[in-house]
Amino acid sequence: MISRHKIRELAVQSLFSIETTKDTPEEAIASTMQLCDLTTEAVPDYLTFLVSGANEHQEELDEKIAKYLKNKWTVQRLSRIDRAILHIGLFEMENSLEVPKKVAIDEAIQMAGDFGDKDSKSFINGILSNFVEG
């Protein structure tokens, strides 16, 4: 069984793949699971939920993220990995009743440390925390 943390990592990697290759969510998930040597595992429903949902609601998520960007930054100017992390984190916060918002933020911050650059953790924390505070 794949942990929720690993599912979130796979979701971020799959969204990144979609943006890079224009694959469908299903293709991106399959490719990501293959790259992570997880082809013997069943695709977790929660992974499909996160990737398909964040991909489908990308424009809405971008609008929400844009509200908290400063100094005339645009969503398009963000790194692809930061955008993917924000999309997964924000989508999960808005659509998963079983996951507390603080957990979604903490998971996003951890992934920013694993996948992003040196400023990603504080940036992701700021955007998602501001979103919660509204």
PDB file of C-alpha atoms in Angstrom:
ATOM      1  CA  MET A   1       0.000   0.000   0.000  1.00  0.00           C
ATOM      2  CA  ILE A   2       1.313   3.433  -0.937  1.00  0.00           C
ATOM      3  CA  SER A   3       1.386   6.067   1.831  1.00  0.00           C
ATOM      4  CA  ARG A   4      -0.527   9.341   1.528  1.00  0.00           C
ATOM      5  CA  HIS A   5       2.783  11.204   1.518  1.00  0.00           C
ATOM      6  CA  LYS A   6       4.045   9.123  -1.423  1.00  0.00           C
ATOM      7  CA  ILE A   7       0.698   9.615  -3.204  1.00  0.00           C
ATOM      8  CA  ARG A   8       1.118  13.389  -2.908  1.00  0.00           C
ATOM      9  CA  GLU A   9       4.662  13.149  -4.280  1.00  0.00           C
ATOM     10  CA  LEU A  10       3.411  11.057  -7.204  1.00  0.00           C
ATOM     11  CA  ALA A  11       0.633  13.592  -7.779  1.00  0.00           C
ATOM     12  CA  VAL A  12       3.101  16.489  -7.969  1.00  0.00           C
ATOM     13  CA  GLN A  13       5.358  14.520 -10.317  1.00  0.00           C
ATOM     14  CA  SER A  14       2.369  13.580 -12.485  1.00  0.00           C
ATOM     15  CA  LEU A  15       1.159  17.198 -12.723  1.00  0.00           C
ATOM     16  CA  PHE A  16       4.684  18.283 -13.621  1.00  0.00           C
ATOM     17  CA  SER A  17       4.684  15.612 -16.333  1.00  0.00           C
ATOM     18  CA  ILE A  18       1.330  16.789 -17.690  1.00  0.00           C
ATOM     19  CA  GLU A  19       2.621  20.337 -18.007  1.00  0.00           C
ATOM     20  CA  THR A  20       5.845  19.191 -19.633  1.00  0.00           C
ATOM     21  CA  THR A  21       4.551  16.499 -21.993  1.00  0.00           C
ATOM     22  CA  LYS A  22       0.837  17.350 -22.355  1.00  0.00           C
ATOM     23  CA  ASP A  23      -0.004  13.756 -21.371  1.00  0.00           C
ATOM     24  CA  THR A  24      -3.454  12.964 -20.031  1.00  0.00           C
ATOM     25  CA  PRO A  25      -3.702  12.528 -16.255  1.00  0.00           C
ATOM     26  CA  GLU A  26      -3.934   8.758 -16.710  1.00  0.00           C
ATOM     27  CA  GLU A  27      -0.829   8.655 -18.935  1.00  0.00           C
ATOM     28  CA  ALA A  28       1.119  10.889 -16.561  1.00  0.00           C
ATOM     29  CA  ILE A  29       0.188   8.778 -13.538  1.00  0.00           C
ATOM     30  CA  ALA A  30       1.186   5.558 -15.330  1.00  0.00           C
ATOM     31  CA  SER A  31       4.482   7.081 -16.451  1.00  0.00           C
ATOM     32  CA  THR A  32       5.267   8.450 -12.992  1.00  0.00           C
ATOM     33  CA  MET A  33       4.480   5.147 -11.304  1.00  0.00           C
ATOM     34  CA  GLN A  34       6.724   3.364 -13.805  1.00  0.00           C
ATOM     35  CA  LEU A  35       9.590   5.799 -13.161  1.00  0.00           C
ATOM     36  CA  CYS A  36       9.187   5.207  -9.418  1.00  0.00           C
ATOM     37  CA  ASP A  37       9.169   1.410  -9.838  1.00  0.00           C
ATOM     38  CA  LEU A  38       5.576   1.138  -8.639  1.00  0.00           C
ATOM     39  CA  THR A  39       4.077  -0.659 -11.640  1.00  0.00           C
ATOM     40  CA  THR A  40       3.145  -3.663  -9.512  1.00  0.00           C
ATOM     41  CA  GLU A  41       0.981  -1.440  -7.300  1.00  0.00           C
ATOM     42  CA  ALA A  42      -2.618  -0.558  -8.127  1.00  0.00           C
ATOM     43  CA  VAL A  43      -3.092   3.123  -8.897  1.00  0.00           C
ATOM     44  CA  PRO A  44      -4.471   4.616  -5.676  1.00  0.00           C
ATOM     45  CA  ASP A  45      -7.862   6.297  -6.062  1.00  0.00           C
ATOM     46  CA  TYR A  46      -6.552   9.259  -4.079  1.00  0.00           C
ATOM     47  CA  LEU A  47      -3.753   9.755  -6.620  1.00  0.00           C
ATOM     48  CA  THR A  48      -6.249   9.827  -9.482  1.00  0.00           C
ATOM     49  CA  PHE A  49      -8.451  12.207  -7.459  1.00  0.00           C
ATOM     50  CA  LEU A  50      -5.586  14.661  -6.841  1.00  0.00           C
ATOM     51  CA  VAL A  51      -4.088  14.609 -10.338  1.00  0.00           C
ATOM     52  CA  SER A  52      -7.344  14.661 -12.295  1.00  0.00           C
ATOM     53  CA  GLY A  53      -8.896  17.251  -9.996  1.00  0.00           C
ATOM     54  CA  ALA A  54      -5.918  19.615  -9.944  1.00  0.00           C
ATOM     55  CA  ASN A  55      -5.514  19.272 -13.710  1.00  0.00           C
ATOM     56  CA  GLU A  56      -9.210  19.870 -14.387  1.00  0.00           C
ATOM     57  CA  HIS A  57      -9.370  22.915 -12.079  1.00  0.00           C
ATOM     58  CA  GLN A  58      -6.007  24.395 -13.058  1.00  0.00           C
ATOM     59  CA  GLU A  59      -7.381  27.777 -14.169  1.00  0.00           C
ATOM     60  CA  GLU A  60      -9.396  28.232 -10.969  1.00  0.00           C
ATOM     61  CA  LEU A  61      -6.408  27.229  -8.856  1.00  0.00           C
ATOM     62  CA  ASP A  62      -4.164  29.655 -10.771  1.00  0.00           C
ATOM     63  CA  GLU A  63      -6.618  32.499 -10.104  1.00  0.00           C
ATOM     64  CA  LYS A  64      -6.595  31.730  -6.383  1.00  0.00           C
ATOM     65  CA  ILE A  65      -2.798  31.507  -6.293  1.00  0.00           C
ATOM     66  CA  ALA A  66      -2.460  34.780  -8.235  1.00  0.00           C
ATOM     67  CA  LYS A  67      -4.309  36.672  -5.479  1.00  0.00           C
ATOM     68  CA  TYR A  68      -1.408  36.023  -3.104  1.00  0.00           C
ATOM     69  CA  LEU A  69       1.504  36.736  -5.435  1.00  0.00           C
ATOM     70  CA  LYS A  70       3.427  39.953  -4.798  1.00  0.00           C
ATOM     71  CA  ASN A  71       5.523  42.390  -6.803  1.00  0.00           C
ATOM     72  CA  LYS A  72       3.623  41.863 -10.058  1.00  0.00           C
ATOM     73  CA  TRP A  73       4.513  38.175 -10.176  1.00  0.00           C
ATOM     74  CA  THR A  74       2.278  35.984 -12.308  1.00  0.00           C
ATOM     75  CA  VAL A  75       1.455  32.311 -11.932  1.00  0.00           C
ATOM     76  CA  GLN A  76       3.147  31.651 -15.282  1.00  0.00           C
ATOM     77  CA  ARG A  77       6.395  33.056 -13.881  1.00  0.00           C
ATOM     78  CA  LEU A  78       6.523  30.450 -11.099  1.00  0.00           C
ATOM     79  CA  SER A  79       8.637  27.360 -11.564  1.00  0.00           C
ATOM     80  CA  ARG A  80       6.723  24.359 -12.881  1.00  0.00           C
ATOM     81  CA  ILE A  81       7.440  22.358  -9.758  1.00  0.00           C
ATOM     82  CA  ASP A  82       6.264  25.131  -7.406  1.00  0.00           C
ATOM     83  CA  ARG A  83       3.093  25.464  -9.491  1.00  0.00           C
ATOM     84  CA  ALA A  84       2.481  21.710  -9.328  1.00  0.00           C
ATOM     85  CA  ILE A  85       2.991  21.668  -5.551  1.00  0.00           C
ATOM     86  CA  LEU A  86       0.649  24.633  -5.104  1.00  0.00           C
ATOM     87  CA  HIS A  87      -1.993  23.052  -7.346  1.00  0.00           C
ATOM     88  CA  ILE A  88      -1.943  19.763  -5.424  1.00  0.00           C
ATOM     89  CA  GLY A  89      -1.849  21.476  -2.015  1.00  0.00           C
ATOM     90  CA  LEU A  90      -4.618  23.929  -2.797  1.00  0.00           C
ATOM     91  CA  PHE A  91      -6.806  21.343  -4.510  1.00  0.00           C
ATOM     92  CA  GLU A  92      -6.416  18.996  -1.550  1.00  0.00           C
ATOM     93  CA  MET A  93      -7.208  21.772   0.941  1.00  0.00           C
ATOM     94  CA  GLU A  94     -10.392  22.671  -0.902  1.00  0.00           C
ATOM     95  CA  ASN A  95     -11.640  19.208  -1.832  1.00  0.00           C
ATOM     96  CA  SER A  96     -10.538  16.651   0.750  1.00  0.00           C
ATOM     97  CA  LEU A  97     -12.663  16.855   3.876  1.00  0.00           C
ATOM     98  CA  GLU A  98     -10.647  14.109   5.561  1.00  0.00           C
ATOM     99  CA  VAL A  99      -7.334  16.009   5.370  1.00  0.00           C
ATOM    100  CA  PRO A 100      -6.913  19.011   7.696  1.00  0.00           C
ATOM    101  CA  LYS A 101      -5.646  22.120   5.908  1.00  0.00           C
ATOM    102  CA  LYS A 102      -2.572  22.220   8.165  1.00  0.00           C
ATOM    103  CA  VAL A 103      -1.625  18.698   7.065  1.00  0.00           C
ATOM    104  CA  ALA A 104      -1.991  19.662   3.387  1.00  0.00           C
ATOM    105  CA  ILE A 105       0.210  22.726   3.968  1.00  0.00           C
ATOM    106  CA  ASP A 106       2.847  20.732   5.876  1.00  0.00           C
ATOM    107  CA  GLU A 107       2.939  18.099   3.126  1.00  0.00           C
ATOM    108  CA  ALA A 108       3.297  20.795   0.441  1.00  0.00           C
ATOM    109  CA  ILE A 109       6.142  22.440   2.379  1.00  0.00           C
ATOM    110  CA  GLN A 110       7.917  19.102   2.712  1.00  0.00           C
ATOM    111  CA  MET A 111       7.595  18.459  -1.038  1.00  0.00           C
ATOM    112  CA  ALA A 112       8.870  21.975  -1.756  1.00  0.00           C
ATOM    113  CA  GLY A 113      11.981  21.089   0.247  1.00  0.00           C
ATOM    114  CA  ASP A 114      12.371  17.819  -1.639  1.00  0.00           C
ATOM    115  CA  PHE A 115      11.640  19.050  -5.170  1.00  0.00           C
ATOM    116  CA  GLY A 116      11.943  22.850  -5.214  1.00  0.00           C
ATOM    117  CA  ASP A 117      14.763  25.351  -4.954  1.00  0.00           C
ATOM    118  CA  LYS A 118      16.101  26.995  -1.789  1.00  0.00           C
ATOM    119  CA  ASP A 119      13.207  29.487  -1.576  1.00  0.00           C
ATOM    120  CA  SER A 120      10.377  27.093  -2.407  1.00  0.00           C
ATOM    121  CA  LYS A 121       9.533  26.029   1.154  1.00  0.00           C
ATOM    122  CA  SER A 122       8.919  29.545   2.469  1.00  0.00           C
ATOM    123  CA  PHE A 123       7.165  30.586  -0.742  1.00  0.00           C
ATOM    124  CA  ILE A 124       4.768  27.596  -0.717  1.00  0.00           C
ATOM    125  CA  ASN A 125       4.135  28.084   3.004  1.00  0.00           C
ATOM    126  CA  GLY A 126       3.322  31.769   2.478  1.00  0.00           C
ATOM    127  CA  ILE A 127       0.895  31.228  -0.395  1.00  0.00           C
ATOM    128  CA  LEU A 128      -1.005  28.332   1.193  1.00  0.00           C
ATOM    129  CA  SER A 129      -1.078  29.914   4.672  1.00  0.00           C
ATOM    130  CA  ASN A 130      -2.410  33.168   3.223  1.00  0.00           C
ATOM    131  CA  PHE A 131      -5.053  31.196   1.360  1.00  0.00           C
ATOM    132  CA  VAL A 132      -6.234  29.570   4.607  1.00  0.00           C
ATOM    133  CA  GLU A 133      -6.276  32.897   6.441  1.00  0.00           C
ATOM    134  CA  GLY A 134      -8.250  34.253   3.517  1.00  0.00           C
TER     135      GLY A 134
END
